[in-house]
Tab-separated table of C-alpha atoms and ligand atoms in Angstrom:
chain	number	residue	atom	x	y	z
A	269	MET	CA	0.000	0.000	0.000
A	270	ASN	CA	1.385	3.402	-0.844
A	271	ASN	CA	1.275	6.621	1.168
A	272	GLN	CA	-1.864	7.841	-0.539
A	273	ASN	CA	-3.689	5.039	1.147
A	274	LYS	CA	-2.772	6.125	4.659
A	275	VAL	CA	-5.886	6.582	6.745
A	276	GLU	CA	-5.763	8.218	10.150
A	277	GLY	CA	-6.669	5.832	12.938
A	278	PHE	CA	-6.093	2.724	10.820
A	279	GLU	CA	-3.206	0.354	10.296
A	280	ILE	CA	-3.404	-0.884	6.732
A	281	SER	CA	-1.641	-4.005	5.539
A	282	ILE	CA	-1.908	-6.875	3.130
A	283	ASN	CA	-3.393	-9.988	4.687
A	284	ASN	CA	-0.775	-12.621	5.451
A	285	LYS	CA	-2.751	-15.388	3.721
A	286	SER	CA	-3.684	-13.511	0.539
A	287	LYS	CA	-2.432	-10.458	-1.265
A	288	ARG	CA	-5.966	-9.969	-2.535
A	289	ILE	CA	-7.258	-9.171	0.967
A	290	ILE	CA	-6.490	-5.885	2.720
A	291	ASP	CA	-6.427	-5.746	6.525
A	292	LEU	CA	-7.750	-2.539	8.068
A	293	TYR	CA	-7.061	-2.438	11.792
A	294	LEU	CA	-8.881	0.222	13.782
A	295	LYS	CA	-6.585	1.497	16.482
A	296	ASP	CA	-7.926	1.814	20.030
A	297	GLU	CA	-7.409	5.585	19.964
A	298	PHE	CA	-9.700	5.762	16.948
A	299	ILE	CA	-12.329	3.598	18.673
A	300	GLU	CA	-12.222	6.167	21.464
A	301	LYS	CA	-13.080	8.926	18.980
A	302	LEU	CA	-16.049	6.932	17.692
A	303	ILE	CA	-17.656	6.450	21.099
A	304	PHE	CA	-19.231	9.915	21.223
A	305	PRO	CA	-20.760	10.069	17.716
A	306	PHE	CA	-21.901	6.461	18.051
A	307	LYS	CA	-23.723	7.273	21.314
A	308	ARG	CA	-25.954	9.739	19.502
A	309	PHE	CA	-28.153	7.029	17.995
A	310	ASP	CA	-29.413	3.845	19.565
A	311	ILE	CA	-30.041	0.708	17.535
A	312	THR	CA	-33.796	1.391	17.312
A	313	ALA	CA	-33.118	4.800	15.753
A	314	LEU	CA	-30.839	3.171	13.190
A	315	GLU	CA	-33.515	0.615	12.383
A	316	TYR	CA	-36.429	3.055	12.164
A	317	LYS	CA	-34.761	6.137	10.675
A	318	PRO	CA	-32.619	5.209	7.680
A	319	PHE	CA	-30.993	8.655	7.421
A	320	THR	CA	-29.289	8.166	10.815
A	321	ARG	CA	-27.224	5.373	9.230
A	322	PHE	CA	-25.747	7.869	6.807
A	323	THR	CA	-25.083	10.331	9.625
A	324	LEU	CA	-23.104	7.616	11.364
A	325	ALA	CA	-21.203	6.847	8.159
A	326	LYS	CA	-20.364	10.522	7.681
A	327	ASN	CA	-19.160	10.799	11.280
A	328	LEU	CA	-16.831	7.878	10.728
A	329	ASP	CA	-15.533	9.163	7.402
A	330	ASP	CA	-14.994	12.708	8.692
A	331	LEU	CA	-12.683	11.351	11.379
A	332	THR	CA	-10.465	10.024	8.572
A	333	GLN	CA	-10.635	13.207	6.463
A	334	ASN	CA	-12.900	11.223	4.130
A	335	LYS	CA	-10.095	8.856	3.230
A	336	LEU	CA	-11.768	5.725	4.556
A	337	SER	CA	-14.670	5.870	2.107
A	338	LYS	CA	-12.249	6.275	-0.794
A	339	LEU	CA	-10.111	3.377	0.319
A	340	VAL	CA	-12.899	0.867	0.988
A	341	ASN	CA	-14.545	1.608	-2.350
A	342	LEU	CA	-11.236	1.316	-4.155
A	343	VAL	CA	-10.464	-2.037	-2.553
A	344	LEU	CA	-13.944	-3.486	-3.130
A	345	LYS	CA	-14.168	-2.435	-6.776
A	346	ASP	CA	-10.634	-3.433	-7.721
A	347	ARG	CA	-10.799	-6.837	-9.423
A	348	ASP	CA	-7.364	-7.773	-8.043
A	349	THR	CA	-8.450	-7.281	-4.428
A	350	GLY	CA	-12.199	-6.874	-3.789
A	351	CYS	CA	-12.040	-7.853	-0.129
A	352	PHE	CA	-11.000	-6.346	3.184
A	353	LEU	CA	-11.003	-7.318	6.827
A	354	LEU	CA	-12.024	-4.684	9.306
A	355	LYS	CA	-10.265	-5.587	12.528
A	356	THR	CA	-10.497	-4.275	16.061
A	357	ASN	CA	-8.711	-5.077	19.292
A	358	ASN	CA	-10.858	-7.847	20.748
A	359	GLU	CA	-9.554	-7.059	24.236
A	360	ASN	CA	-11.026	-3.568	24.064
A	361	LYS	CA	-13.929	-3.563	26.534
A	362	LYS	CA	-15.595	-0.610	24.850
A	363	ILE	CA	-16.357	-2.683	21.792
A	364	ASP	CA	-19.629	-4.479	22.458
A	365	ASP	CA	-22.392	-5.837	20.233
A	366	LYS	CA	-24.068	-2.450	19.830
A	367	PHE	CA	-20.791	-0.799	18.901
A	368	LEU	CA	-20.222	-3.469	16.253
A	369	VAL	CA	-23.703	-3.017	14.774
A	370	LYS	CA	-22.977	0.711	14.529
A	371	LEU	CA	-19.515	0.266	13.079
A	372	SER	CA	-20.802	-2.233	10.503
A	373	THR	CA	-23.654	0.128	9.655
A	374	ALA	CA	-21.307	3.068	9.229
A	375	VAL	CA	-18.855	1.177	7.020
A	376	THR	CA	-21.545	-0.290	4.768
A	377	HIS	CA	-23.090	3.148	4.268
A	378	LEU	CA	-19.746	4.373	2.961
A	379	ILE	CA	-20.012	1.662	0.329
A	380	GLY	CA	-23.644	1.857	-0.702
A	381	ILE	CA	-27.115	0.970	0.454
A	382	PRO	CA	-28.044	-2.248	2.262
A	383	ASN	CA	-30.692	-4.526	0.834
A	384	HIS	CA	-33.702	-5.341	2.970
A	385	ASP	CA	-32.845	-8.580	4.767
A	386	SER	CA	-36.051	-10.609	4.447
A	387	MET	CA	-34.936	-13.110	7.080
A	388	THR	CA	-35.151	-10.442	9.805
A	389	GLY	CA	-37.153	-7.666	8.153
A	390	LYS	CA	-34.345	-5.173	8.781
A	391	TYR	CA	-31.396	-3.738	6.895
A	392	TYR	CA	-29.170	-6.216	8.724
A	393	ALA	CA	-29.447	-9.656	10.280
A	394	ARG	CA	-28.033	-10.945	13.540
A	395	PHE	CA	-28.121	-14.707	13.922
A	396	PHE	CA	-26.609	-17.517	15.990
A	397	VAL	CA	-24.849	-20.734	15.243
A	398	LYS	CA	-25.332	-23.260	18.055
A	399	HIS	CA	-24.990	-26.957	18.795
A	400	GLU	CA	-28.623	-27.697	18.058
A	401	ASP	CA	-30.403	-26.523	14.960
A	402	ASP	CA	-33.691	-27.250	13.268
A	403	SER	CA	-33.462	-24.666	10.503
A	404	ASP	CA	-33.840	-25.364	6.810
A	405	SER	CA	-30.616	-23.947	5.389
A	406	TYR	CA	-26.887	-24.435	5.951
A	407	LEU	CA	-26.537	-21.003	7.547
A	408	ARG	CA	-27.001	-22.288	11.088
A	409	LYS	CA	-25.882	-25.901	10.688
A	410	ALA	CA	-22.703	-25.995	12.734
A	411	TYR	CA	-21.405	-29.442	11.926
A	412	VAL	CA	-21.506	-29.396	8.173
A	413	ASN	CA	-19.339	-27.482	5.797
A	414	MET	CA	-21.045	-24.437	4.336
A	415	ASP	CA	-19.849	-24.656	0.751
A	416	LEU	CA	-18.428	-21.715	-1.165
A	417	HIS	CA	-21.170	-19.486	-2.515
A	418	THR	CA	-22.222	-15.925	-3.202
A	419	ASP	CA	-25.168	-14.207	-1.496
A	420	GLY	CA	-28.374	-12.880	-3.004
A	421	THR	CA	-28.709	-15.637	-5.609
A	422	TYR	CA	-32.460	-15.951	-4.997
A	423	VAL	CA	-33.529	-12.306	-4.692
A	424	ASN	CA	-34.457	-9.655	-7.225
A	425	GLU	CA	-32.137	-7.074	-5.717
A	426	ILE	CA	-28.552	-6.683	-6.803
A	427	THR	CA	-26.076	-7.830	-4.160
A	428	ASP	CA	-22.801	-6.071	-4.972
A	429	TRP	CA	-21.137	-6.608	-1.597
A	430	ILE	CA	-21.511	-8.437	1.671
A	431	LEU	CA	-20.313	-7.717	5.189
A	432	MET	CA	-20.086	-10.331	7.918
A	433	THR	CA	-19.160	-9.316	11.440
A	434	LYS	CA	-18.350	-11.694	14.261
A	435	ILE	CA	-20.156	-10.309	17.295
A	436	GLU	CA	-19.487	-13.046	19.818
A	437	GLU	CA	-18.291	-16.603	20.122
A	438	LYS	CA	-17.774	-19.153	22.888
A	439	ASN	CA	-16.506	-22.732	22.906
A	440	VAL	CA	-15.651	-22.600	19.244
A	441	LYS	CA	-13.193	-24.843	17.474
A	442	GLY	CA	-13.304	-24.963	13.703
A	443	GLY	CA	-15.926	-22.907	11.865
A	444	GLU	CA	-13.254	-20.936	10.015
A	445	THR	CA	-14.214	-18.670	7.134
A	446	ALA	CA	-13.366	-19.956	3.651
A	447	LEU	CA	-12.925	-17.494	0.800
A	448	LEU	CA	-12.114	-17.878	-2.874
A	449	HIS	CA	-11.462	-15.192	-5.476
A	450	LEU	CA	-13.133	-16.336	-8.682
A	451	ASP	CA	-10.025	-15.648	-10.787
A	452	ASP	CA	-8.155	-18.150	-8.615
A	453	LEU	CA	-10.534	-20.993	-9.477
A	454	GLU	CA	-8.363	-23.400	-11.475
A	455	ASN	CA	-10.856	-24.298	-14.225
A	456	LEU	CA	-12.771	-21.027	-14.398
A	457	LYS	CA	-12.261	-20.705	-18.144
A	458	GLU	CA	-13.701	-24.118	-18.927
A	459	LEU	CA	-16.658	-23.714	-16.570
A	460	SER	CA	-17.540	-20.171	-17.555
A	461	GLU	CA	-17.356	-20.988	-21.263
A	462	ASP	CA	-19.632	-23.988	-20.878
A	463	PRO	CA	-22.969	-23.012	-22.472
A	464	MET	CA	-24.673	-24.347	-19.323
A	465	GLY	CA	-22.960	-21.658	-17.304
A	466	ARG	CA	-24.576	-18.927	-19.410
A	467	GLN	CA	-28.035	-20.459	-19.375
A	468	ASN	CA	-30.777	-19.278	-17.032
A	469	PHE	CA	-31.314	-21.373	-13.930
A	470	ILE	CA	-34.291	-21.153	-11.596
A	471	TRP	CA	-33.322	-20.077	-8.067
A	472	GLY	CA	-35.637	-20.543	-5.097
A	473	SER	CA	-35.080	-20.514	-1.347
A	474	PRO	CA	-36.283	-22.333	1.790
A	475	LYS	CA	-39.060	-20.915	3.998
A	476	SER	CA	-36.798	-19.294	6.608
A	477	LYS	CA	-35.533	-16.850	4.000
A	478	LYS	CA	-39.050	-15.440	3.639
A	479	VAL	CA	-38.711	-14.801	-0.066
A	480	GLU	CA	-41.850	-15.982	-1.837
A	481	TYR	CA	-40.748	-15.765	-5.454
A	482	ASN	CA	-38.188	-17.536	-7.637
A	483	VAL	CA	-35.719	-15.741	-9.869
A	484	GLU	CA	-33.948	-16.760	-13.066
A	485	HIS	CA	-30.356	-15.970	-13.946
A	486	PRO	CA	-27.257	-17.754	-15.190
A	487	VAL	CA	-24.335	-18.748	-12.957
A	488	PHE	CA	-21.772	-16.752	-14.931
A	489	LYS	CA	-22.077	-13.305	-16.469
A	490	LYS	CA	-19.535	-10.904	-17.925
A	491	ASP	CA	-19.358	-7.384	-16.531
A	492	GLU	CA	-18.841	-4.270	-18.649
A	493	LYS	CA	-15.056	-4.763	-18.519
A	494	GLY	CA	-15.335	-8.353	-19.702
A	495	ASN	CA	-14.550	-9.843	-16.297
A	496	ILE	CA	-16.474	-12.937	-15.324
A	497	ASN	CA	-18.865	-12.640	-12.386
A	498	ILE	CA	-20.530	-15.483	-10.541
A	499	SER	CA	-23.866	-15.793	-8.770
A	500	TYR	CA	-24.026	-19.245	-7.226
A	501	ILE	CA	-24.970	-21.223	-4.145
A	502	ASP	CA	-25.328	-24.986	-3.942
A	503	GLN	CA	-28.654	-25.171	-2.104
A	504	PHE	CA	-30.959	-22.884	-4.086
A	505	PRO	CA	-30.779	-23.514	-7.847
A	506	GLU	CA	-33.533	-25.821	-9.086
A	507	PRO	CA	-32.016	-27.750	-12.015
A	508	GLN	CA	-34.627	-28.771	-14.567
A	509	ASN	CA	-32.720	-31.536	-16.309
A	510	ILE	CA	-29.658	-33.798	-16.097
A	511	ASP	CA	-27.434	-31.374	-18.008
A	512	GLN	CA	-28.139	-28.549	-15.584
A	513	GLY	CA	-27.657	-30.898	-12.637
A	514	ILE	CA	-24.349	-32.221	-13.950
A	515	PHE	CA	-23.068	-28.704	-14.594
A	516	LEU	CA	-23.857	-27.630	-11.026
A	517	GLN	CA	-22.195	-30.758	-9.660
A	518	LYS	CA	-19.072	-30.047	-11.694
A	519	LEU	CA	-18.978	-26.449	-10.484
A	520	SER	CA	-19.571	-27.460	-6.877
A	521	ASP	CA	-16.747	-30.026	-7.020
A	522	ALA	CA	-14.381	-27.523	-8.633
A	523	LEU	CA	-15.054	-24.930	-5.939
A	524	GLU	CA	-14.721	-27.308	-3.013
A	525	GLU	CA	-11.607	-28.947	-4.426
A	526	SER	CA	-9.847	-25.692	-5.279
A	527	ASP	CA	-6.363	-25.395	-3.806
A	528	ASN	CA	-6.654	-21.622	-3.797
A	529	LYS	CA	-9.269	-21.419	-1.080
A	530	ILE	CA	-8.234	-19.060	1.707
A	531	VAL	CA	-9.107	-20.209	5.213
A	532	LEU	CA	-9.234	-17.487	7.859
A	533	GLU	CA	-9.962	-17.367	11.551
A	534	ILE	CA	-11.898	-14.168	12.056
A	535	PRO	CA	-11.572	-12.835	15.600
A	536	VAL	CA	-14.542	-11.483	17.562
A	537	GLY	CA	-15.014	-7.819	16.694
A	538	SER	CA	-13.797	-8.206	13.117
A	539	SER	CA	-15.655	-8.076	9.816
A	540	VAL	CA	-15.128	-9.533	6.368
A	541	VAL	CA	-16.280	-7.244	3.568
A	542	ALA	CA	-16.184	-8.625	0.033
A	543	ASN	CA	-17.297	-7.936	-3.493
A	544	ASN	CA	-20.069	-10.488	-4.016
A	545	HIS	CA	-19.611	-10.756	-7.794
A	546	PHE	CA	-16.174	-12.369	-7.740
A	547	TRP	CA	-15.539	-13.529	-4.171
A	548	LEU	CA	-17.140	-16.706	-2.876
A	549	HIS	CA	-17.455	-17.378	0.835
A	550	GLY	CA	-18.203	-20.358	3.033
A	551	ARG	CA	-17.545	-21.827	6.447
A	552	LYS	CA	-15.779	-24.939	7.637
A	553	SER	CA	-17.659	-27.192	10.019
A	554	PHE	CA	-17.271	-26.733	13.765
A	555	VAL	CA	-15.892	-29.257	16.214
A	556	GLN	CA	-18.774	-30.742	18.237
A	557	ASN	CA	-19.470	-28.940	21.507
A	558	LYS	CA	-22.864	-28.680	23.161
A	559	ASP	CA	-22.012	-25.189	24.451
A	560	LEU	CA	-20.956	-23.946	21.031
A	561	PHE	CA	-22.053	-20.379	20.426
A	562	ARG	CA	-21.356	-17.882	17.671
A	563	GLU	CA	-23.246	-14.716	16.842
A	564	LEU	CA	-22.852	-13.064	13.475
A	565	LEU	CA	-24.125	-9.959	11.814
A	566	ARG	CA	-24.555	-9.637	8.097
A	567	ILE	CA	-25.345	-6.734	5.829
A	568	ARG	CA	-25.545	-7.049	2.064
A	569	GLY	CA	-26.254	-4.405	-0.464
A	570	ARG	CA	-25.460	-2.536	-3.611
A	571	PHE	CA	-22.954	0.110	-4.542
A	572	ASN	CA	-24.100	3.698	-4.756
B	56	LIG	FE1	-23.436	-16.346	2.519
């Protein structure tokens, strides 16, 4: 990173597992400066009055002389990177769940506008992963691998980016985050040039997602620069014939067998923010523990 990318209050570095991921560490002294502006709005205000989310974002950006918004947009839109980790000191007692909701809100509103999260009926979703689960999707199933996927495959809205923040965890072993940049998928060319990959698939979703309709779109699409984008998750396409089924199986195997998957342990108080068109994300299974507990926050949305 060059000098232009210096942002007051942040330590910026390249992630030690991937040069495509930028680490942004918020120093404790900067957290201190956020306490006062963050106190101005409670969570209910943020939920009920959308403009307060932008006020929060502006407060955050102003403290960096508006350099943070430039940097995060640059990183997310750059095909070579497209992902950053927002890290905090997890020993800092002033960082609690409410602070993290506010920080995540502020950062996402520097990037764009969140989509309505149908699962919770809010602009964000907080959810748990525990030992026991009776849900109908892989999101909360602790002991199975959540395969690499993108978000928003089954909704009408565009999902340009996703943010996932780890709010809390206890008794956790395993459950690491898996990430893959699409350009690092070994047989991307073959898969994306397969006519099946450009054909419309039907995408539905289980009840818990509270999305009543189906959508149709292909797995691969080219953007205006000719780069290949992906919109894919294993659970939600509804293949209509053997050819479509076989194609999805081939893609699923290629993703899960890729040697270029990045596996990260995200500490409590940190967020992963990624471009959802060319980064896939997933989660490794957890080690069995009846007291297992993890709370996550997600926000997904579009660019301005
Ligand atoms: Fe996801």
